[in-house]
Coordinates of C-alpha atoms and ligand atoms in Angstrom, one line a residue:
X1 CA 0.0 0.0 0.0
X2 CA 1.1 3.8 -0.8
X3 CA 2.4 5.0 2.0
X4 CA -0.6 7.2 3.7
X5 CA -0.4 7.4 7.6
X6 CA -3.3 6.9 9.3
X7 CA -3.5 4.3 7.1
X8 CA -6.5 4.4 5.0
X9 CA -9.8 1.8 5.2
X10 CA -9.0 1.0 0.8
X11 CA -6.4 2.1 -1.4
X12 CA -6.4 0.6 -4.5
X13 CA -4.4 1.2 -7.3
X14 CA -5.7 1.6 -11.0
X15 CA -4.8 1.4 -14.5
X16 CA -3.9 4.1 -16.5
X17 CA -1.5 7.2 -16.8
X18 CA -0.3 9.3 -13.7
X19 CA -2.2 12.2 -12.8
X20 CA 0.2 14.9 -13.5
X21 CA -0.1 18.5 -12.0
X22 CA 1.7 20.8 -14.0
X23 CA 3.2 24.0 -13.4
X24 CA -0.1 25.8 -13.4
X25 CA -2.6 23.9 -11.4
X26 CA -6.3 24.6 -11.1
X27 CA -8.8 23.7 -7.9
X28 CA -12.8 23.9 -8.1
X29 CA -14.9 24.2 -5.2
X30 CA -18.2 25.1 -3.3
X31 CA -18.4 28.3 -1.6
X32 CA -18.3 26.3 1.7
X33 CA -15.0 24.3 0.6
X34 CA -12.9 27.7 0.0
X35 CA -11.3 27.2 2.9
X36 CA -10.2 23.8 1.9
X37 CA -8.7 24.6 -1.3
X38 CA -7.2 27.8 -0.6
X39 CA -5.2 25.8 2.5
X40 CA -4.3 22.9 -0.9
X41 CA -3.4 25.6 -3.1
X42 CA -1.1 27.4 -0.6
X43 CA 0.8 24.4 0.0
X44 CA 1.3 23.5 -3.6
X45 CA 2.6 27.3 -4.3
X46 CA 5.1 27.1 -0.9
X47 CA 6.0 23.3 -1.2
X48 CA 6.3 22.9 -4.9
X49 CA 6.5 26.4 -6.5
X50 CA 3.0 26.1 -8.6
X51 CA 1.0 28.6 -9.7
X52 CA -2.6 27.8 -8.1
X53 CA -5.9 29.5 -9.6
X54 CA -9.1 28.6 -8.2
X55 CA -12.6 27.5 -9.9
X56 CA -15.9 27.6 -9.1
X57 CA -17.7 23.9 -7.6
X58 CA -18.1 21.5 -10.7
X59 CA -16.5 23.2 -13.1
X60 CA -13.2 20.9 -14.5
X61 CA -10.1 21.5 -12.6
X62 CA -7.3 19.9 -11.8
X63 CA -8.1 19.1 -7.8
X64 CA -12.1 19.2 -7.4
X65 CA -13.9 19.4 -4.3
X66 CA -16.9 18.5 -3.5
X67 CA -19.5 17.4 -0.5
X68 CA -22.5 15.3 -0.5
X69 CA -20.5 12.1 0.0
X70 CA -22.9 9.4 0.9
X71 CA -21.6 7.6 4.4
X72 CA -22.9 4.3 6.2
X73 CA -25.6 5.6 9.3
X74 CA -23.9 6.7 12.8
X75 CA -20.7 6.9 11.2
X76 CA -18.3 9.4 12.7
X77 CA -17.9 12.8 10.3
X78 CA -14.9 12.9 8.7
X79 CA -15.3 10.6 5.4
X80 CA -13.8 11.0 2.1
X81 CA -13.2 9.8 -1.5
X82 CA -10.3 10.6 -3.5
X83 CA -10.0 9.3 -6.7
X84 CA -6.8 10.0 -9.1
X85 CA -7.5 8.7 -12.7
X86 CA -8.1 10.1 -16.0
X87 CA -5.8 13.5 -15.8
X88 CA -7.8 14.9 -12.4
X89 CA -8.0 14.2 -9.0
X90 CA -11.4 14.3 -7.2
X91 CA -12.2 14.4 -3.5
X92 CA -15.2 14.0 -2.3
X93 CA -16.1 14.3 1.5
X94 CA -19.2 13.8 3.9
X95 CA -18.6 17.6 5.2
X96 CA -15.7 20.1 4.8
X97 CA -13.7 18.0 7.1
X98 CA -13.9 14.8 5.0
X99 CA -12.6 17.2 2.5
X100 CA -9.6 18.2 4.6
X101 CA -8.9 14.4 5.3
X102 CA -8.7 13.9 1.6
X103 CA -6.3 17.0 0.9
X104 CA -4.1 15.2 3.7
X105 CA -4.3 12.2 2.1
X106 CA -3.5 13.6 -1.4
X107 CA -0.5 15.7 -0.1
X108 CA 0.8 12.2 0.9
X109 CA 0.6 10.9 -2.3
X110 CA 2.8 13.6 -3.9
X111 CA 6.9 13.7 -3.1
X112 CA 8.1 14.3 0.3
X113 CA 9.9 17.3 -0.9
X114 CA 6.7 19.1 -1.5
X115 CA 6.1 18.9 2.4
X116 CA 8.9 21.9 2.4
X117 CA 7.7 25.5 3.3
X118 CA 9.9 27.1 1.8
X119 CA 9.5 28.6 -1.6
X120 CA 11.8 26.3 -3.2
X121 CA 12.5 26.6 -6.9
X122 CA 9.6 24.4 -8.2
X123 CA 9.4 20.6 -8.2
X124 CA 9.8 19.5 -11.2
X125 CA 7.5 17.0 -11.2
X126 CA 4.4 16.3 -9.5
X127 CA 2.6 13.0 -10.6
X128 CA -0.1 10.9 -9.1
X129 CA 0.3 7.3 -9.6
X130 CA -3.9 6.5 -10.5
X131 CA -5.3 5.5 -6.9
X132 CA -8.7 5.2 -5.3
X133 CA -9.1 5.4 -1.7
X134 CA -11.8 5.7 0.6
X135 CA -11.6 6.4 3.8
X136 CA -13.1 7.5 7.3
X137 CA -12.4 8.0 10.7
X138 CA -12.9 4.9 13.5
X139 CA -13.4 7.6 16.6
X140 CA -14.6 11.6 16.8
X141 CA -12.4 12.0 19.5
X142 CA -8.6 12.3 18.0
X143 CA -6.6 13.8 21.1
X144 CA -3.3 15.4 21.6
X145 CA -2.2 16.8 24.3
X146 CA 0.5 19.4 25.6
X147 CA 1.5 20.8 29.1
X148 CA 2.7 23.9 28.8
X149 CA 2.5 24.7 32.5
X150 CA 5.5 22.8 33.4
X151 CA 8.0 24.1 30.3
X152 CA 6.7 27.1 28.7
X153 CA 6.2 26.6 24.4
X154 CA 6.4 29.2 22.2
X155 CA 3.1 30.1 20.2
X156 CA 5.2 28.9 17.0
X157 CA 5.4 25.3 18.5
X158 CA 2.1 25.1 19.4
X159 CA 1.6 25.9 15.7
X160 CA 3.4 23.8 14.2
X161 CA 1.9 20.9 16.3
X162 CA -1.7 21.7 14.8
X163 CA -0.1 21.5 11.7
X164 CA 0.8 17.9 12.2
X165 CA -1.8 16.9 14.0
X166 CA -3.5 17.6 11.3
X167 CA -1.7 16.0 9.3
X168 CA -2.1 13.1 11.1
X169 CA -6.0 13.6 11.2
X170 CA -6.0 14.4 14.6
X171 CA -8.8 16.7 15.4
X172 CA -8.7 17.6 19.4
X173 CA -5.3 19.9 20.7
X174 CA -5.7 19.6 24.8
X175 CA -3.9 22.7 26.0
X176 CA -2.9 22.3 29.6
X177 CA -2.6 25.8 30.6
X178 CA -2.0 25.5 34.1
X179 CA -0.3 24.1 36.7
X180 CA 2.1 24.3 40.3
X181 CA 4.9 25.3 38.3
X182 CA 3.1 28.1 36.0
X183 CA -0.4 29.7 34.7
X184 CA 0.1 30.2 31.0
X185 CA -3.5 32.3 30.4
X186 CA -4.1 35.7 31.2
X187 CA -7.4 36.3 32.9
X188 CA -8.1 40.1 33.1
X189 CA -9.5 39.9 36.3
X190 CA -6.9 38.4 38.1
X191 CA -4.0 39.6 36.1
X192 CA -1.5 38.5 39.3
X193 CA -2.2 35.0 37.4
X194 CA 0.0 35.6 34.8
X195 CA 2.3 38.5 36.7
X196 CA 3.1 36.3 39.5
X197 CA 2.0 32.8 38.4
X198 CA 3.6 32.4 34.8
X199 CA 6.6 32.9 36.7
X200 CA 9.1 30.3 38.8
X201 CA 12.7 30.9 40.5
X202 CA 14.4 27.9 39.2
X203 CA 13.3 24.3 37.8
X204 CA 14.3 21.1 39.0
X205 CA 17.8 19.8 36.9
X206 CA 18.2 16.2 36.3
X207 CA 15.5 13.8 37.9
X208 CA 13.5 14.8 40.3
X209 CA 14.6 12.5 42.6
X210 CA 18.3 13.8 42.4
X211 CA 16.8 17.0 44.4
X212 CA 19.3 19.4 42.3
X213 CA 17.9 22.5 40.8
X214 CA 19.5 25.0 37.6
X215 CA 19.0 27.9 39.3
X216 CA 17.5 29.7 36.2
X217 CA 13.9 31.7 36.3
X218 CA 11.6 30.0 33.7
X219 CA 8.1 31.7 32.3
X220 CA 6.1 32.9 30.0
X221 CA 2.5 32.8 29.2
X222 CA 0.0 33.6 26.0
X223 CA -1.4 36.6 25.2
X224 CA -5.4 36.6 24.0
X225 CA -4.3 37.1 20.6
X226 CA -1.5 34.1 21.0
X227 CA -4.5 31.9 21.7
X228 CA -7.5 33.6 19.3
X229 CA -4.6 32.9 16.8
X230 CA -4.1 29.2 17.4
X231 CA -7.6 28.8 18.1
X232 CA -7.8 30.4 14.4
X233 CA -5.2 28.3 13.0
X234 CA -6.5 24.8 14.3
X235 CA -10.0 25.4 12.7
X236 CA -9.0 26.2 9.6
X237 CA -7.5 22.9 9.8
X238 CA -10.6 21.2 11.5
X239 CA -9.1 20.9 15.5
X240 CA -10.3 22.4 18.0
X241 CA -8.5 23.6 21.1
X242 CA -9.5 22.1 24.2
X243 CA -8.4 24.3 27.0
X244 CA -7.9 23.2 30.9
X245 CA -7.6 24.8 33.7
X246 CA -6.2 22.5 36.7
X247 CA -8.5 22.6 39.8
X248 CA -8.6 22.1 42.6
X249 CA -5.6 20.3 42.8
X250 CA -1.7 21.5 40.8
X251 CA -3.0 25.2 41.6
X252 CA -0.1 26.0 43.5
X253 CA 1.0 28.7 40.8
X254 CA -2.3 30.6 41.6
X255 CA -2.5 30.5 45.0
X256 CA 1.0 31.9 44.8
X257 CA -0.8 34.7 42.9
X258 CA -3.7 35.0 45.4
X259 CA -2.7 33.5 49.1
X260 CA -6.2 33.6 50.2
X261 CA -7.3 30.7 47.3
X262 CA -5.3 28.3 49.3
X263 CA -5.1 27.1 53.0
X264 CA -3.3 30.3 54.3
X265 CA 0.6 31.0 54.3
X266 CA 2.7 32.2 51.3
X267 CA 3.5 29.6 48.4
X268 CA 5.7 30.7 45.3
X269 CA 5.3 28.8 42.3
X270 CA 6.8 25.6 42.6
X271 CA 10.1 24.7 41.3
X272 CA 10.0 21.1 42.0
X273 CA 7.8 18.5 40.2
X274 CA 5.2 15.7 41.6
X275 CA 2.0 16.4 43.6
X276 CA 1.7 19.3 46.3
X277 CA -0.1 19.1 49.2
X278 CA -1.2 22.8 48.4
X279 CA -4.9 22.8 46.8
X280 CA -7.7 25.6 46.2
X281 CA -9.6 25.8 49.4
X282 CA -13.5 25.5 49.1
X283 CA -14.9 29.0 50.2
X284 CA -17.3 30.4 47.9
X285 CA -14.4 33.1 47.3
X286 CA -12.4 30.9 45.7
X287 CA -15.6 28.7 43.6
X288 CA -16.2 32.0 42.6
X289 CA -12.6 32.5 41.5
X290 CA -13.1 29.5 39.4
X291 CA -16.1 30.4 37.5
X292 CA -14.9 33.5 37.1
X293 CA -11.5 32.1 35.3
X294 CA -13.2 29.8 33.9
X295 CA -16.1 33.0 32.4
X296 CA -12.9 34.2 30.7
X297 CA -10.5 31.1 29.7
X298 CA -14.1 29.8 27.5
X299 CA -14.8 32.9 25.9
X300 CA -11.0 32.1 24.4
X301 CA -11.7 28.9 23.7
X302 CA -15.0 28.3 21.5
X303 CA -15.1 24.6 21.4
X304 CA -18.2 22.9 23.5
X305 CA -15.8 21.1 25.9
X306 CA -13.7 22.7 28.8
X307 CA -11.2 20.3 31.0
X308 CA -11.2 21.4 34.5
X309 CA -8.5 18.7 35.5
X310 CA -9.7 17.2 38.7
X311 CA -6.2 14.8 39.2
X312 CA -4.2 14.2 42.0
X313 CA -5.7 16.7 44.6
X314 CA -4.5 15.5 48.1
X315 CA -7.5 16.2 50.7
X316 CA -4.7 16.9 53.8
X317 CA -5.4 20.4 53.4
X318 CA -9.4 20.4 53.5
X319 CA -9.4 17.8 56.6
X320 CA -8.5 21.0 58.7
X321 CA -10.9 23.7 57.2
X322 CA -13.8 24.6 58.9
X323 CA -16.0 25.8 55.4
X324 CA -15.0 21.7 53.8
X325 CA -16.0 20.7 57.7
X326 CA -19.7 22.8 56.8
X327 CA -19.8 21.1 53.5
X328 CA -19.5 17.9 54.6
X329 CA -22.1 18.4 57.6
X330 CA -24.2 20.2 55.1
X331 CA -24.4 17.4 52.0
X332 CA -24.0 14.4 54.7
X333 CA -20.6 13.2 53.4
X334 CA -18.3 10.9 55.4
X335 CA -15.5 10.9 53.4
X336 CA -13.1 13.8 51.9
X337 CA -12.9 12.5 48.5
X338 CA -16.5 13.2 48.3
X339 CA -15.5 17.1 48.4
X340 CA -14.3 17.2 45.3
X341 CA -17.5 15.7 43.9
X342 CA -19.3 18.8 45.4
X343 CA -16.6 21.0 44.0
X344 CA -16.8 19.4 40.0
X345 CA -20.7 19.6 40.6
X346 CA -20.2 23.4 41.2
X347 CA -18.3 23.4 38.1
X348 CA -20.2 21.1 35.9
X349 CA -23.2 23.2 36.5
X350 CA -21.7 26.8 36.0
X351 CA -20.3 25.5 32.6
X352 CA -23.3 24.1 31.3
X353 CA -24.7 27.9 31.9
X354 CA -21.8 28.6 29.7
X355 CA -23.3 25.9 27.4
X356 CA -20.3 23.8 27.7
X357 CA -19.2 20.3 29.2
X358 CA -16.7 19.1 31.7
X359 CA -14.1 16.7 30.9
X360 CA -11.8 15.8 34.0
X361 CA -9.2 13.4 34.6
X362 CA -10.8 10.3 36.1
X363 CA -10.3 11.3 39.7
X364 CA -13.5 12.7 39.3
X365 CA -15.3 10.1 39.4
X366 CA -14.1 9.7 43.0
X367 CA -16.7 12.3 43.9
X368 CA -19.4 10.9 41.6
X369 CA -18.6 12.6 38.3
X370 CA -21.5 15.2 37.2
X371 CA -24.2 13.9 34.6
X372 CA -22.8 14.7 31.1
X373 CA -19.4 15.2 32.1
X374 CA -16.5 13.5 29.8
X375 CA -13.7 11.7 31.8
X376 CA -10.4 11.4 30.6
X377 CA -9.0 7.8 31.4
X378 CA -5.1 8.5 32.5
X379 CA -4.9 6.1 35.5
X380 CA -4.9 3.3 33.0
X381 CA -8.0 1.8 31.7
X382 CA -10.3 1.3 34.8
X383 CA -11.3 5.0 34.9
X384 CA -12.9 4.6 31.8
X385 CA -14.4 1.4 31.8
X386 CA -16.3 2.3 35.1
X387 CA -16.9 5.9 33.6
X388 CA -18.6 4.1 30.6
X389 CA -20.6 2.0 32.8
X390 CA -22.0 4.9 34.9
X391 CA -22.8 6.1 31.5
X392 CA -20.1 9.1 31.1
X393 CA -19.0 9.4 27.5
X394 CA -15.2 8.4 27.7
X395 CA -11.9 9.3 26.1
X396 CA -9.4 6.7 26.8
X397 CA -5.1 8.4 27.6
X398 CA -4.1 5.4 29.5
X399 CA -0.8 6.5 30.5
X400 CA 1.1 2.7 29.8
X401 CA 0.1 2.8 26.0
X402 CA 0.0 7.2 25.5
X403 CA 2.2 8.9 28.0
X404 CA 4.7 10.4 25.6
X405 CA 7.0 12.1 28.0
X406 CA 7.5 8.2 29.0
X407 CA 10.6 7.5 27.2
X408 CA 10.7 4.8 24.0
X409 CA 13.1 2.6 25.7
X410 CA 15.3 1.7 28.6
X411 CA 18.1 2.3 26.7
X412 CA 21.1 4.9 28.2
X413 CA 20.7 6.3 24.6
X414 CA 17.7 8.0 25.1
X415 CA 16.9 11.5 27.1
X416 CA 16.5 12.2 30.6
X417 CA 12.6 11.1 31.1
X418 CA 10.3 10.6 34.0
X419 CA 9.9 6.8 34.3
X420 CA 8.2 4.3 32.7
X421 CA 8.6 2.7 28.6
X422 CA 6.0 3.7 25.8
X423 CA 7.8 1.7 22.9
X424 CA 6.3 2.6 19.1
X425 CA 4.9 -0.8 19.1
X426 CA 3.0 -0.7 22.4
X427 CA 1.6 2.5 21.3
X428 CA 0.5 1.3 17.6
X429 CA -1.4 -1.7 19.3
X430 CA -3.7 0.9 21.7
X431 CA -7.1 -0.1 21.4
X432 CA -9.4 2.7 22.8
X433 CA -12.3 -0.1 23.2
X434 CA -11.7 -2.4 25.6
X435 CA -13.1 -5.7 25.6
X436 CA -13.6 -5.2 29.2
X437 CA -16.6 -2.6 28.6
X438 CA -19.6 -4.3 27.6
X439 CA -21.2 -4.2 24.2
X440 CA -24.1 -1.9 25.3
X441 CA -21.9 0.9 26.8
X442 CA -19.0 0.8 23.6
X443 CA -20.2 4.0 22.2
X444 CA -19.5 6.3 25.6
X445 CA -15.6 5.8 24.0
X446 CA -15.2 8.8 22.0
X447 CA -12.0 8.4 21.2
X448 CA -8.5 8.5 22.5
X449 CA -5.5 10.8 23.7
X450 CA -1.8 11.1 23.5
X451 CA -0.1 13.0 26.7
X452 CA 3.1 14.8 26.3
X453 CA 3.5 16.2 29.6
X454 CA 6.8 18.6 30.0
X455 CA 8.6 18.3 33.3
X456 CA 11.7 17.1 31.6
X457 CA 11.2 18.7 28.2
X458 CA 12.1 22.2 27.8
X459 CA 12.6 22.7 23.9
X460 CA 10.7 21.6 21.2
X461 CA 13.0 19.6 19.6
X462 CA 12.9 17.2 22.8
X463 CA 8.4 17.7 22.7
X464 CA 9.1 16.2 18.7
X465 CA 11.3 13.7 19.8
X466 CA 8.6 12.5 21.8
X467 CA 5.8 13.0 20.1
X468 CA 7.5 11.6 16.9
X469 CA 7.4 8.6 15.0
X470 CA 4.7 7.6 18.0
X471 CA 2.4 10.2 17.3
X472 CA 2.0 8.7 13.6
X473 CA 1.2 5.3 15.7
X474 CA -1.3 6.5 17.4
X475 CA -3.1 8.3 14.7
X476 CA -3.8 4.5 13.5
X477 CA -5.1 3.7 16.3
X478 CA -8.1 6.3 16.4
X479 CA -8.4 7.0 12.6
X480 CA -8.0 3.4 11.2
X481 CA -10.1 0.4 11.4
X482 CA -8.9 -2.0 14.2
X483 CA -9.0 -5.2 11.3
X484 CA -6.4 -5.5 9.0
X485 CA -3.6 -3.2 10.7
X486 CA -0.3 -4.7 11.9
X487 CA 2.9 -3.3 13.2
X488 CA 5.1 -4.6 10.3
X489 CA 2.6 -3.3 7.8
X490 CA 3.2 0.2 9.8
X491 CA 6.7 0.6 9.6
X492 CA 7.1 -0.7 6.5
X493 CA 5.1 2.4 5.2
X494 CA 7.0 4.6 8.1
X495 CA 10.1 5.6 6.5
X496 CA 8.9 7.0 3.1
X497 CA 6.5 9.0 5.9
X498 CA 9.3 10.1 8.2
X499 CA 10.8 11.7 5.1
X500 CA 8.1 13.8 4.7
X501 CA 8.5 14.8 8.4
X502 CA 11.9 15.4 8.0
X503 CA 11.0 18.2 5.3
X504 CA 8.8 19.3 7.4
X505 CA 12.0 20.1 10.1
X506 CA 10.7 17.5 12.6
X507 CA 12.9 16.8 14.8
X508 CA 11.5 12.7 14.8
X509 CA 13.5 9.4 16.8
X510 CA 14.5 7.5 14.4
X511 CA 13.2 4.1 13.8
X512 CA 16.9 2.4 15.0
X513 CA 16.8 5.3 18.1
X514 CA 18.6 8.4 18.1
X515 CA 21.1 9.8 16.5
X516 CA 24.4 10.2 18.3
X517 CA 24.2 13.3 19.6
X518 CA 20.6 13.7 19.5
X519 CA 19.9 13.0 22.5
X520 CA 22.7 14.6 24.3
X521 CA 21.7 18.1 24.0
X522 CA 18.3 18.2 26.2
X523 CA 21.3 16.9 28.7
X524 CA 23.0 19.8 28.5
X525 CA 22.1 22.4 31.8
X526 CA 22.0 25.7 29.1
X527 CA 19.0 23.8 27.5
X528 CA 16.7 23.7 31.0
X529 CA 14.6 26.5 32.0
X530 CA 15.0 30.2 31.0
X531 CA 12.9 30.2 27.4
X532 CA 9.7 32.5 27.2
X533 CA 9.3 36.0 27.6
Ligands
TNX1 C1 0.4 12.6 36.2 S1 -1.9 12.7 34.2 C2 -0.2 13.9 36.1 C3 0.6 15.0 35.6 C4 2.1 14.6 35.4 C5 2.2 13.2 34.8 C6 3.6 12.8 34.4 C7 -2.3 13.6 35.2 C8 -3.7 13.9 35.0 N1 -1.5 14.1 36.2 O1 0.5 16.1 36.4 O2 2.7 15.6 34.6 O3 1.6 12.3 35.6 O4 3.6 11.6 33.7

């Protein structure tokens, strides 16, 4: 098979002459597919020097685009058919995004060279070897993650990862904005969030548990037009931005900002990783501090969900505070845990004002997660299986098979990483369905998530490293059908696609592990800390 990545449900090949696109090529479309082609035709003038004019819908062109594409009942949006025969290239999709899925695909069918941005002198050949493939996406729910709390990444980076997320037909980029060790989103009326909070004295050097620190101040944060301008960029190419806002737990960063959120005494943002003992406290002060952040983080963020976190918040705090104590009297509850439950119910309901829904890690189910709230399964598999059951739609980031800040092997070869091993292979076998969750509850799994969470990567060469050649994994295991893929098959399509992220400037793992030297310069003390504004 050609090599496309996710790998298609049919490609077949077919008789006949190469589609050629010559040095003046022309695209038809819709009014509602301009978006579509104009994104096409500005890669072929940047990656292979053509000169693009565009038609209207159904007249003969080149490249046509067109909707309408008939799709099997309860089928997840997303569906195309491109077809390469007879001189043209037609793509026909279910909606504007099927139409984007088949641009990707068709990209992938021209030379890796034409992947370049810059305006190179123009390729001298582009030809299409006559294919059919039809195609369509296995889950809605295509997730990947970043924490920029932890390192600070510039707006370009988060850029360039829509870009190949999209490229990968990923569709969901889960922003995780805050955190102990910074607050990366201004909120106007709290601006100590970002003055304060976006700030920390030092970062922890080397492993955590080797207690050493670099001794270099590390920040930075977004402006509103950062984020209205990635928000922009990742619709045009069908993602949305999923924002989240860590509470009540890994708030240390704005209670260092606002003492009086937290349990009294000063806190600066913390320069150590792992879980603090320092959580939100549960006057109404401070649930009003929450809706009011999250008032102002949504009206960044347009898309219907909003992650409010919910993981790892230690209760130590709460078991001395008189207003939890009145809670608990108050709602009959005989357990801490159950605090939290009251807290996400607060939040639940002022979102859904906001005509939004909560996702949380799965710690919120400890509390009884609210009705319509999503829960993200990180604690392995369980969270979502029982999150299923209780009838919570589901997205499944099991941290064994899609923690990407886990390293690729146990090899000394690779970077300084937090613990665990998330080979390619472990990640291309995920399968976001369990057999554990019964028959009746399988459509609560909306999908599935990578993680690349940043403690130990400052740079975004290292966050590529990572994310790279297992992010192409995992894109097979959410876009393609679970039957007929195998490992072997994958990375014997890999390389021809690894050269297309390589002229793309990605800075991937090879498939025999890094290069010498690759590795070695996210050890190097200059590289930790310090980036941002
Ligand atoms: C657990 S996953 C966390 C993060 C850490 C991560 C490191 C989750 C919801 N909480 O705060 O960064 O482990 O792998």
């Amino acid at each position: 098979m050609a090599s496309v990545v996710p790998r298609p449900i049919s490609l077949s090949a077919l008789g006949g002459e190469p589609v050629v696109l010559s040095e003046a090529v022309t695209i038809s479309s819709p009014p509602e597919l301009e978006r579509e082609a104009r994104w096409f035709g500005r890669l072929l003038e940047e990656g292979a020097g053509r000169r693009v004019s565009f038609r209207p819908g159904g007249e003969r062109a080149d490249i046509s685009l067109s909707t309408g594409l008939p799709v099997p009942a309860l089928s997840v949006e997303g569906a195309y058919r491109l077809r390469a025969a007879d001189g043209a290239v037609e793509v026909v999709g279910d909606s504007s995004g099927g139409v984007f899925y088949g641009l990707q695909s068709l990209r992938q069918l021209l030379p890796p060279a034409s992947f370049r941005r810059a305006r190179l002198a123009q390729l001298p050949l582009l030809a299409i070897d006559p294919v059919e493939i039809e195609d369509r996406p296995r889950f809605s729910w295509r997730g990947v993650h970043l924490d920029v709390s932890r390192h600070f990444m510039p707006k370009a980076f988060l850029l360039k990862l829509v870009d190949l997320a999209a490229l990968h037909k990923l569709n969901v980029f889960h922003l995780h904005l805050t955190d102990d060790q910074g607050w990366r989103v201004p909120v106007t009326k709290y601006p100590r969030l970002t003055e304060v909070g976006a700030w920390r004295r030092e970062s922890s050097a080397g492993h955590l548990l080797e207690g050493r620190f670099d001794g270099t101040p590390h920040g930075g944060f977004y402006s509103p037009e950062d984020l209205a301008e990635v928000v922009c960029y990742a619709a045009e190419r069908h993602v949305s931005v999923l924002p989240e806002v860590d509470v009540p737990g890994h708030t240390v960063a704005a209670i260092a900002a606002y003492p009086e959120l937290g349990a009294g005494g000063e806190v600066e943002v913390l320069t150590r990783w792992g879980i603090s003992e320092h959580v939100l406290n549960l006057d109404e002060a401070t649930v009003q501090f929450c809706r009011d952040v999250v008032d102002e983080v949504a009206a960044l963020f347009p898309g219907e969900y909003f992650h409010l976190g919910g993981d790892e918040c230690p209760t130590a705090e709460w078991a001395g505070s008189q207003r939890a104590a009145e809670i608990m009297a108050e709602n009959g509850f005989s357990d801490l845990r159950q605090l939290q439950g009251w807290f996400t119910a607060q939040m639940a309901e002022h979102l859904a004002g906001l005509g939004r829904r909560l996702v949380g890690w799965d710690e919120i189910l400890e509390g009884g997660a609210p009705p319509g709230s999503v829960v993200m399964s990180w604690r392995g598999e369980d969270g979502g299986i029982a999150a299923a059951a209780a009838g919570h739609d589901v997205v499944m980031a099991p941290q064994e098979w899609l923690y990407f800040d886990w390293p690729y092997s146990t090899g000394p070869e690779e970077p300084l990483a937090i613990w665990g091993c998330t080979p390619l292979e472990k990640v291309y076998g995920y399968e976001p369905v369990s057999p554990r969750i019964p028959e009746a509850s399988r459509h609560h799994v909306l999908g599935a998530q990578c993680q690349l969470w940043t403690e130990y990567v400052s740079s975004a060469e290292h966050a590529e490293y990572l994310y790279f050649p297992r992010l192409c994994a995992f894109a097979e295991a959410v876009w393609s059908p679970a039957s007929g893929r195998s490992f072997g098959e994958f990375t014997a399509r890999l390389p021809a696609h690894l050269e297309r992220l390589e002229a793309l400037g990605v800075n991937y793992r090879p498939l025999a592990g890094p290069t010498p030297g690759q590795a070695r310069i996210w050890l190097d003390p200059r590289q930790t800390g310090g980036q941002g504004r």
